[in-house]
Amino acid sequence: MTVGVALNASGAPNQVDATVQLAKEAAEFGVTSAWFGQTFGADSPQLAAIVGREVPGLQVGTSAIPVFGRHPLLVSSQAQTAQAATHGRYHLGLALGTKLLTETGFGLPFERPIARLREFLTVLRQLTETGTADFHGELFTATTPILARVPGSENGVPLLVAAMGPQALRASGELADGILPYLAGPRVLADHIVPALTAAAEAAGRPAPRIVALVPGVVTDDVDAVRAKATENLTFYEQIPSYARVIELSGGRRAADLAVIGDEKTVEAEVRRYRDAGATEVVFSVTEIAGEADRRRTWRLLGELAG
């Protein structure tokens, strides 16, 4: 089973250097993939490319780049460059983003997100597979008067979407290679997300989709204190309707209810529940929340499960 970690070194004196060091440590523990978020700070495809060069064999990915405020021609260049740099170990994650960050940060109205996602994926697929595009949609125009190909990325780039709602799942099943659900527990994966995604992929004649489940979690003995920290850390997601919906469908009341916190036996059992629910890969996030000792303890277990 593929088991990864999300790396966050935004508090370090040099984020790039610290991220590389964390990635090396994750690989030493046997973790198979490292993932990088995208907000308004570090550029996640660049981080992935650097880490992929510095840590041979480690799969790297972004989770996830919002489609608002970006153009598929530019994202394609980033993704293809990262793919060439890592010799085929890069995975591109896209997201709808949020109304708050989109409208506040970019000054763009958060309108027609599903239509935007569909057009973005359509263009991006053309570009990453052929290096060309001739697309004239309602929201995007993308043409290539010169070749938009990065040598070394000829095998394309896996396209994943942080999709959890019905319309986003349908678009992802039809146009992407898989999804990156977050705070979606085993119950909602098995009952809602995996069946909807799989049905859409089958109807479109696409291969079985990947389900890369991102899970906040840590191995620790101080369960109550760590869950209190997780509650504070994850409160932001409770304000976003798509997350609030999957938290409720997962049987949670707060986002932190979906955090996997406990000893090795507890965490291993939860990882297996995600796999049984249809996750093809599991990626743990916020593993640093309980301190360095528990982070390493968590990574050691995840490496064993990946092996």
CSV table of C-alpha atoms in Angstrom, one decimal, residues 21-285:
chain,number,residue,atom,x,y,z
A,21,GLN,CA,15.6,17.5,5.0
A,22,LEU,CA,12.2,16.3,6.1
A,23,ALA,CA,11.7,14.5,2.8
A,24,LYS,CA,15.0,12.7,3.2
A,25,GLU,CA,13.9,11.6,6.7
A,26,ALA,CA,10.6,10.4,5.5
A,27,ALA,CA,12.2,8.3,2.8
A,28,GLU,CA,14.6,6.8,5.4
A,29,PHE,CA,11.6,5.7,7.4
A,30,GLY,CA,10.2,4.0,4.3
A,31,VAL,CA,7.4,6.5,3.5
A,32,THR,CA,6.7,6.3,-0.3
A,33,SER,CA,5.4,9.8,-1.1
A,34,ALA,CA,5.7,13.4,0.0
A,35,TRP,CA,3.0,16.0,-0.7
A,36,PHE,CA,3.0,19.8,-0.7
A,37,GLY,CA,0.1,22.2,-0.1
A,38,GLN,CA,-0.5,25.4,-2.1
A,39,THR,CA,-1.6,28.7,-0.5
A,40,PHE,CA,0.1,32.1,-1.1
A,41,GLY,CA,3.5,31.0,0.1
A,42,ALA,CA,5.9,28.5,-1.5
A,43,ASP,CA,5.3,27.3,-5.0
A,44,SER,CA,4.3,23.6,-4.6
A,45,PRO,CA,5.5,22.3,-8.0
A,46,GLN,CA,8.9,23.8,-7.4
A,47,LEU,CA,9.1,22.3,-4.0
A,48,ALA,CA,8.1,18.9,-5.4
A,49,ALA,CA,10.7,19.2,-8.2
A,50,ILE,CA,13.5,20.1,-5.8
A,51,VAL,CA,12.6,17.3,-3.4
A,52,GLY,CA,12.2,14.8,-6.2
A,53,ARG,CA,15.7,15.6,-7.4
A,54,GLU,CA,17.2,15.6,-3.9
A,55,VAL,CA,15.5,12.4,-2.7
A,56,PRO,CA,15.6,9.8,-5.5
A,57,GLY,CA,12.8,7.2,-5.5
A,58,LEU,CA,10.4,9.3,-3.4
A,59,GLN,CA,7.1,10.1,-5.2
A,60,VAL,CA,6.1,13.8,-4.9
A,61,GLY,CA,2.9,15.7,-5.5
A,62,THR,CA,1.0,18.9,-4.9
A,63,SER,CA,-2.2,18.9,-2.9
A,64,ALA,CA,-3.6,21.0,-4.3
A,65,ILE,CA,-3.3,24.0,-6.7
A,66,PRO,CA,-6.6,26.0,-6.9
A,67,VAL,CA,-7.9,26.6,-10.5
A,68,PHE,CA,-8.9,30.1,-9.7
A,69,GLY,CA,-6.3,32.7,-10.4
A,70,ARG,CA,-4.3,30.4,-12.7
A,71,HIS,CA,-4.2,29.4,-16.4
A,72,PRO,CA,-3.7,25.8,-17.5
A,73,LEU,CA,-0.9,26.8,-19.9
A,74,LEU,CA,1.1,28.0,-16.9
A,75,VAL,CA,0.2,25.2,-14.6
A,76,SER,CA,1.1,22.7,-17.4
A,77,SER,CA,4.6,24.3,-17.7
A,78,GLN,CA,5.1,23.9,-14.0
A,79,ALA,CA,3.8,20.3,-13.9
A,80,GLN,CA,5.8,19.2,-16.9
A,81,THR,CA,9.0,20.7,-15.5
A,82,ALA,CA,8.5,19.0,-12.2
A,83,GLN,CA,7.8,15.7,-14.0
A,84,ALA,CA,11.0,16.0,-16.0
A,85,ALA,CA,13.0,17.0,-12.9
A,86,THR,CA,11.8,13.9,-11.0
A,87,HIS,CA,11.9,11.5,-14.0
A,88,GLY,CA,8.2,10.6,-13.8
A,89,ARG,CA,7.6,10.8,-10.0
A,90,TYR,CA,5.4,14.0,-9.9
A,91,HIS,CA,1.7,14.0,-9.3
A,92,LEU,CA,-0.4,17.2,-9.9
A,93,GLY,CA,-3.3,17.9,-7.6
A,94,LEU,CA,-5.8,20.6,-8.4
A,95,ALA,CA,-8.5,22.1,-6.2
A,96,LEU,CA,-11.6,24.4,-6.6
A,97,GLY,CA,-10.3,26.5,-3.8
A,98,THR,CA,-12.5,28.5,-1.5
A,99,LYS,CA,-14.7,31.6,-1.9
A,100,LEU,CA,-12.9,33.4,1.0
A,101,LEU,CA,-9.3,32.9,-0.4
A,102,THR,CA,-10.3,33.4,-4.0
A,103,GLU,CA,-12.2,36.6,-3.6
A,104,THR,CA,-10.0,38.1,-0.9
A,105,GLY,CA,-6.7,37.1,-2.5
A,106,PHE,CA,-7.3,37.4,-6.2
A,107,GLY,CA,-10.2,39.7,-6.3
A,108,LEU,CA,-12.0,37.2,-8.5
A,109,PRO,CA,-15.7,36.2,-8.1
A,110,PHE,CA,-16.0,32.6,-6.9
A,111,GLU,CA,-18.4,31.7,-9.7
A,112,ARG,CA,-19.0,28.5,-11.7
A,113,PRO,CA,-16.3,26.5,-10.0
A,114,ILE,CA,-17.3,23.2,-11.6
A,115,ALA,CA,-17.4,24.6,-15.1
A,116,ARG,CA,-13.9,26.1,-14.5
A,117,LEU,CA,-12.6,22.8,-13.2
A,118,ARG,CA,-13.9,21.0,-16.3
A,119,GLU,CA,-12.4,23.4,-18.7
A,120,PHE,CA,-9.1,23.5,-16.8
A,121,LEU,CA,-8.8,19.7,-16.8
A,122,THR,CA,-9.7,19.4,-20.4
A,123,VAL,CA,-7.0,21.8,-21.5
A,124,LEU,CA,-4.4,20.5,-19.0
A,125,ARG,CA,-4.9,16.9,-20.3
A,126,GLN,CA,-4.2,18.1,-23.9
A,127,LEU,CA,-1.1,20.0,-22.8
A,128,THR,CA,0.5,17.4,-20.6
A,129,GLU,CA,-0.2,14.5,-23.1
A,130,THR,CA,0.5,16.2,-26.4
A,131,GLY,CA,2.2,19.6,-25.7
A,132,THR,CA,-0.5,21.3,-27.7
A,133,ALA,CA,-3.9,22.8,-27.2
A,134,ASP,CA,-6.6,24.4,-29.2
A,135,PHE,CA,-9.4,25.2,-26.8
A,136,HIS,CA,-12.0,27.9,-26.8
A,137,GLY,CA,-14.3,27.6,-23.9
A,138,GLU,CA,-16.6,29.8,-21.9
A,139,LEU,CA,-14.0,30.5,-19.2
A,140,PHE,CA,-10.6,29.6,-20.8
A,141,THR,CA,-8.9,30.0,-24.1
A,142,ALA,CA,-5.7,28.1,-24.7
A,143,THR,CA,-3.9,27.7,-27.9
A,144,THR,CA,-0.3,26.8,-28.6
A,145,PRO,CA,1.3,28.7,-31.5
A,146,ILE,CA,4.5,27.0,-30.4
A,147,LEU,CA,5.0,23.6,-28.8
A,148,ALA,CA,4.2,23.6,-25.0
A,149,ARG,CA,6.2,20.5,-24.3
A,150,VAL,CA,9.0,20.0,-21.7
A,151,PRO,CA,11.4,17.3,-22.9
A,152,GLY,CA,11.6,14.6,-20.2
A,153,SER,CA,7.9,14.7,-19.4
A,154,GLU,CA,6.6,12.8,-22.4
A,155,ASN,CA,4.7,10.2,-20.4
A,156,GLY,CA,2.4,12.9,-19.1
A,157,VAL,CA,1.4,14.0,-15.6
A,158,PRO,CA,-1.1,12.3,-13.3
A,159,LEU,CA,-4.0,14.7,-12.7
A,160,LEU,CA,-5.8,14.5,-9.4
A,161,VAL,CA,-8.5,16.7,-7.9
A,162,ALA,CA,-9.4,17.6,-4.3
A,163,ALA,CA,-13.0,16.6,-5.1
A,164,MET,CA,-15.6,15.5,-2.6
A,165,GLY,CA,-19.0,16.9,-3.8
A,166,PRO,CA,-21.2,15.2,-6.4
A,167,GLN,CA,-20.4,17.5,-9.3
A,168,ALA,CA,-16.7,17.7,-8.6
A,169,LEU,CA,-16.6,13.9,-8.3
A,170,ARG,CA,-18.4,13.5,-11.6
A,171,ALA,CA,-16.0,15.9,-13.4
A,172,SER,CA,-13.0,14.2,-11.8
A,173,GLY,CA,-14.1,10.7,-12.8
A,174,GLU,CA,-14.6,11.8,-16.4
A,175,LEU,CA,-11.5,14.0,-16.8
A,176,ALA,CA,-8.9,13.2,-14.1
A,177,ASP,CA,-6.9,10.2,-12.9
A,178,GLY,CA,-8.2,10.3,-9.4
A,179,ILE,CA,-9.0,12.5,-6.3
A,180,LEU,CA,-7.4,13.9,-3.2
A,181,PRO,CA,-10.2,13.9,-0.5
A,182,TYR,CA,-9.4,15.5,2.9
A,183,LEU,CA,-11.3,15.1,6.1
A,184,ALA,CA,-13.4,12.4,4.4
A,185,GLY,CA,-13.6,9.4,6.7
A,186,PRO,CA,-13.9,5.8,5.7
A,187,ARG,CA,-17.7,5.9,6.0
A,188,VAL,CA,-18.2,8.7,3.5
A,189,LEU,CA,-15.5,7.3,1.2
A,190,ALA,CA,-17.2,3.9,1.0
A,191,ASP,CA,-20.8,5.1,0.9
A,192,HIS,CA,-20.6,8.2,-1.3
A,193,ILE,CA,-17.3,9.3,-2.7
A,194,VAL,CA,-15.8,6.1,-4.1
A,195,PRO,CA,-19.0,4.8,-5.8
A,196,ALA,CA,-19.8,8.2,-7.4
A,197,LEU,CA,-16.2,8.6,-8.7
A,198,THR,CA,-16.0,5.1,-10.0
A,199,ALA,CA,-19.3,5.3,-11.7
A,200,ALA,CA,-18.3,8.5,-13.5
A,201,ALA,CA,-15.0,7.0,-14.6
A,202,GLU,CA,-16.6,3.9,-15.9
A,203,ALA,CA,-19.2,5.8,-17.8
A,204,ALA,CA,-16.5,7.9,-19.4
A,205,GLY,CA,-14.5,4.8,-20.3
A,206,ARG,CA,-11.6,5.7,-18.1
A,207,PRO,CA,-9.4,3.4,-15.9
A,208,ALA,CA,-10.2,2.8,-12.3
A,209,PRO,CA,-9.5,6.1,-10.5
A,210,ARG,CA,-7.0,6.7,-7.7
A,211,ILE,CA,-8.3,7.7,-4.3
A,212,VAL,CA,-5.5,9.4,-2.4
A,213,ALA,CA,-7.0,9.9,1.0
A,214,LEU,CA,-5.4,12.7,3.0
A,215,VAL,CA,-5.8,12.2,6.7
A,216,PRO,CA,-4.7,14.3,9.6
A,217,GLY,CA,-3.1,12.1,12.2
A,218,VAL,CA,-0.3,11.3,14.5
A,219,VAL,CA,0.9,8.5,16.7
A,220,THR,CA,1.1,9.7,20.3
A,221,ASP,CA,0.4,8.7,23.9
A,222,ASP,CA,-0.9,12.2,24.8
A,223,VAL,CA,-4.2,11.7,22.9
A,224,ASP,CA,-6.3,14.4,24.7
A,225,ALA,CA,-3.7,17.2,24.4
A,226,VAL,CA,-3.0,16.4,20.7
A,227,ARG,CA,-6.7,16.3,19.8
A,228,ALA,CA,-7.1,19.7,21.4
A,229,LYS,CA,-4.3,21.0,19.2
A,230,ALA,CA,-5.9,19.4,16.2
A,231,THR,CA,-9.3,21.0,17.0
A,232,GLU,CA,-7.7,24.4,16.9
A,233,ASN,CA,-5.6,23.6,13.9
A,234,LEU,CA,-8.4,22.3,11.7
A,235,THR,CA,-11.2,24.7,12.7
A,236,PHE,CA,-10.8,26.6,9.4
A,237,TYR,CA,-12.2,23.7,7.4
A,238,GLU,CA,-15.4,23.7,9.3
A,239,GLN,CA,-16.3,27.1,7.7
A,240,ILE,CA,-16.1,25.6,4.2
A,241,PRO,CA,-19.4,24.0,3.0
A,242,SER,CA,-17.8,21.1,1.1
A,243,TYR,CA,-15.7,20.1,4.1
A,244,ALA,CA,-18.5,20.6,6.6
A,245,ARG,CA,-20.6,18.2,4.5
A,246,VAL,CA,-18.1,15.4,4.4
A,247,ILE,CA,-17.3,15.8,8.1
A,248,GLU,CA,-20.9,15.3,8.9
A,249,LEU,CA,-21.3,12.4,6.5
A,250,SER,CA,-18.2,10.8,8.0
A,251,GLY,CA,-20.0,10.8,11.4
A,252,GLY,CA,-18.0,13.8,12.8
A,253,ARG,CA,-19.1,17.0,14.5
A,254,ARG,CA,-15.8,18.8,14.3
A,255,ALA,CA,-13.0,18.5,11.8
A,256,ALA,CA,-10.8,17.1,14.5
A,257,ASP,CA,-13.1,14.2,14.9
A,258,LEU,CA,-11.6,12.9,11.6
A,259,ALA,CA,-8.1,13.2,12.9
A,260,VAL,CA,-6.5,9.8,13.6
A,261,ILE,CA,-4.7,10.1,17.0
A,262,GLY,CA,-3.5,7.3,19.2
A,263,ASP,CA,-0.9,4.6,19.6
A,264,GLU,CA,0.5,2.5,16.8
A,265,LYS,CA,-2.3,-0.1,17.0
A,266,THR,CA,-5.0,2.5,16.8
A,267,VAL,CA,-3.5,4.4,13.8
A,268,GLU,CA,-2.7,1.2,11.9
A,269,ALA,CA,-6.3,0.0,12.3
A,270,GLU,CA,-7.6,3.4,11.0
A,271,VAL,CA,-5.2,3.3,8.0
A,272,ARG,CA,-6.5,-0.1,7.1
A,273,ARG,CA,-10.1,1.2,7.4
A,274,TYR,CA,-9.3,3.8,4.8
A,275,ARG,CA,-7.9,1.1,2.5
A,276,ASP,CA,-11.0,-1.1,3.0
A,277,ALA,CA,-13.2,1.9,2.2
A,278,GLY,CA,-11.5,2.2,-1.2
A,279,ALA,CA,-8.5,4.4,-0.7
A,280,THR,CA,-5.7,3.4,-3.0
A,281,GLU,CA,-3.2,5.6,-1.1
A,282,VAL,CA,-3.2,7.2,2.3
A,283,VAL,CA,-1.3,10.4,3.1
A,284,PHE,CA,-1.0,11.7,6.7
A,285,SER,CA,-0.9,15.4,7.3
